[in-house]
Coordinates of C-alpha atoms in Angstrom, one line a residue:
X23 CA -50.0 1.1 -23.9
X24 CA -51.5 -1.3 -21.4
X25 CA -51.2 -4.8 -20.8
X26 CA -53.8 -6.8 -19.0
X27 CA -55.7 -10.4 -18.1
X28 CA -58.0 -10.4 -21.1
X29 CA -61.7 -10.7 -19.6
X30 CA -65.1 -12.7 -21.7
X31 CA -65.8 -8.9 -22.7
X32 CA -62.9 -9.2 -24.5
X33 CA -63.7 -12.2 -26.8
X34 CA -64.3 -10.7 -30.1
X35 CA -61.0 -9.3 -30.0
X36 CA -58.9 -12.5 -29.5
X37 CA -60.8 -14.1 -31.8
X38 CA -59.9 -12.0 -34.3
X39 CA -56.0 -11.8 -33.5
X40 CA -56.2 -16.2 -32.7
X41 CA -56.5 -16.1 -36.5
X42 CA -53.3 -14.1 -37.2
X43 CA -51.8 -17.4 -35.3
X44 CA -53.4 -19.9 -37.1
X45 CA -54.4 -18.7 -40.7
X46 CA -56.7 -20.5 -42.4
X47 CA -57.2 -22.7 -39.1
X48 CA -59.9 -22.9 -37.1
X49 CA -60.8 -20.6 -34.1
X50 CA -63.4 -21.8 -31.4
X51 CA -66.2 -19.4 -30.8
X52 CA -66.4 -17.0 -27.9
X53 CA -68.1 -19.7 -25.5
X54 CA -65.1 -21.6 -25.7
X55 CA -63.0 -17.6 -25.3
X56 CA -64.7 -18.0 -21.8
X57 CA -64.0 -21.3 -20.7
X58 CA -60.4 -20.9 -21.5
X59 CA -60.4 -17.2 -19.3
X60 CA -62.7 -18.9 -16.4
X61 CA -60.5 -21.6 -15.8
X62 CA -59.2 -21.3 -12.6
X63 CA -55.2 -21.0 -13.1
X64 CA -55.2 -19.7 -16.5
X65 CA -55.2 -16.4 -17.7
X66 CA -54.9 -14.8 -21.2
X67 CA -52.8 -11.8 -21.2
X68 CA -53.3 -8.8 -23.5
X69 CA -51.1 -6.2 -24.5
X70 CA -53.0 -3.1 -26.0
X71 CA -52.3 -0.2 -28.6
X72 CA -54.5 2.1 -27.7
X73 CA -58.0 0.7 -27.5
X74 CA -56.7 -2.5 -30.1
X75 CA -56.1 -5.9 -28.8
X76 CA -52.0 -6.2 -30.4
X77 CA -50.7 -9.2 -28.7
X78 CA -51.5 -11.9 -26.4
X79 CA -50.2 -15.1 -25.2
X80 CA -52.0 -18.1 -22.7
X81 CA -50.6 -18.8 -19.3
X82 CA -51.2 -21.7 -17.5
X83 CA -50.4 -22.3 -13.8
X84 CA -50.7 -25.7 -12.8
X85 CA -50.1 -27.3 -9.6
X86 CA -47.2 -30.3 -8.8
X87 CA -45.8 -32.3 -6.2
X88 CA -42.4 -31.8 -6.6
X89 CA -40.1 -28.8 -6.2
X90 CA -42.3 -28.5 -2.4
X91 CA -45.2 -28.4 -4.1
X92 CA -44.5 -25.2 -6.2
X93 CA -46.6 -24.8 -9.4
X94 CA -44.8 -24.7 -12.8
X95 CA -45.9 -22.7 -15.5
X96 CA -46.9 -23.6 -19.4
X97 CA -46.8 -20.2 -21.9
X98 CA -49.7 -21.2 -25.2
X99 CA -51.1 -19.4 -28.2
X100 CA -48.4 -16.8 -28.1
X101 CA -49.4 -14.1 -30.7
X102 CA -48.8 -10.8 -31.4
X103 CA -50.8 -9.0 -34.5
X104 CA -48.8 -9.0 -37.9
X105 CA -49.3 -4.9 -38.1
X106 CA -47.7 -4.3 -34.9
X107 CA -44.7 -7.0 -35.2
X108 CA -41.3 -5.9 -34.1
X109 CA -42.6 -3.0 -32.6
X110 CA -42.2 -5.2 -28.8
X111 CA -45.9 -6.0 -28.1
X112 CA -45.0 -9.2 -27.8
X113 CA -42.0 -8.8 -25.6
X114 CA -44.4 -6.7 -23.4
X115 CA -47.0 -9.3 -23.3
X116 CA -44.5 -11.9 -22.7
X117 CA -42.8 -10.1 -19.6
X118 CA -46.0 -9.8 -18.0
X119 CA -46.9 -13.4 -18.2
X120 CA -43.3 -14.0 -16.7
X121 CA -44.4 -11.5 -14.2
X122 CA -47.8 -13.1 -13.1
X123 CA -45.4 -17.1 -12.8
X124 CA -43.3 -15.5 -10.9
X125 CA -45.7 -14.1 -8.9
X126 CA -47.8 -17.5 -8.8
X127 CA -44.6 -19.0 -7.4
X128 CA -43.8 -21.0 -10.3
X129 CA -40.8 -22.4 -10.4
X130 CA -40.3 -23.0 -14.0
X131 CA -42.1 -21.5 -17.0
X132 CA -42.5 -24.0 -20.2
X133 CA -43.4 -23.0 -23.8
X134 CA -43.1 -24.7 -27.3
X135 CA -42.3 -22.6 -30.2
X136 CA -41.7 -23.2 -34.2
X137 CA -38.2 -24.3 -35.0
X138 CA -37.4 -20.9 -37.0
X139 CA -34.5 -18.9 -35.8
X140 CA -36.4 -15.8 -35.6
X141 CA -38.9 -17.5 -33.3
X142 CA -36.4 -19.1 -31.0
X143 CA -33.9 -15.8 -31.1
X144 CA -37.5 -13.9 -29.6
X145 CA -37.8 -16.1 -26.6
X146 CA -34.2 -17.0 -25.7
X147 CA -33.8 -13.2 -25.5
X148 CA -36.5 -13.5 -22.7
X149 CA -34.5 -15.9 -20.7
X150 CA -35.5 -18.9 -22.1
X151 CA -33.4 -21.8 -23.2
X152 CA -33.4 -25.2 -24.7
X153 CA -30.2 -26.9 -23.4
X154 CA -31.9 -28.5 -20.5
X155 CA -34.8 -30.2 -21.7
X156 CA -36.3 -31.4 -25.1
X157 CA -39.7 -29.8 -26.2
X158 CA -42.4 -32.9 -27.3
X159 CA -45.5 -33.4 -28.8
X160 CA -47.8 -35.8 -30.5
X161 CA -50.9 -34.4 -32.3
X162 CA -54.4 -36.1 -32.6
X163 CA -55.8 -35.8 -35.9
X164 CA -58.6 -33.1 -36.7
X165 CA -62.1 -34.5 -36.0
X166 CA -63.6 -35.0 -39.5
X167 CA -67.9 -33.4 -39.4

């Protein structure tokens, strides 16, 4: 069992378990696999099974101006194959993505995350909470071809 920075050799792999995330969504193609992994501050962290990719989330360091200038973190894409669920490949994929903000010097680490129970019981047993701030979005609409 080994978890690691996923590399662009790696592509085919996350492509496949992106669509255990999404279903019948789309995935981008492995081009768009290597921009997201050669961006500088972000990082896709893998947790593996053997030789199979079994979970993975996205970890983006970004830089501010307040807090002295220390970076804060945002935790995307958070997925962990539906054969090896419960077995705690995503809690070790997870830990090591709070390991590497830590380690960055973050001084906070931000994720949104579906409004079921089971999904917010996984991360508040991380450490994570949501009495101090409210998660927000607002969606575009898909591009139509």
């Amino acid at each position: 069992m080994t978890t690691r920075p996923l590399t662009v050799r790696d592509a085919e792999r996350a492509l496949v378990l992106y669509q255990h995330l999404v279903g019948d969504g789309p995935v981008a193609s492995a081009d768009a696999f290597a921009r997201v992994v050669d961006h500088p501050g972000t990082s896709v962290i893998g947790a593996f099974a053997d030789d199979s990719l079994v979970a993975m989330a996205t970890l983006h360091v970004l830089p501010n101006m307040t807090q002295g200038g220390r970076p804060y973190a945002l935790v995307e894409n958070v997925v962990t194959h539906r054969n090896h669920r419960g077995t705690g490949q995503g809690r070790r994929v997870m830990q090591a993505v709070i390991d590497a903000a830590w380690d960055a010097e973050c001084y906070k680490i931000m994720l949104l995350t579906g409004q079921t129970a089971e999904a917010r019981g996984f991360y508040e047993t991380l450490g994570f909470g949501a009495e101090e701030k409210w998660g927000m979005t607002i969606r575009r609409a898909p591009v139509r071809g």
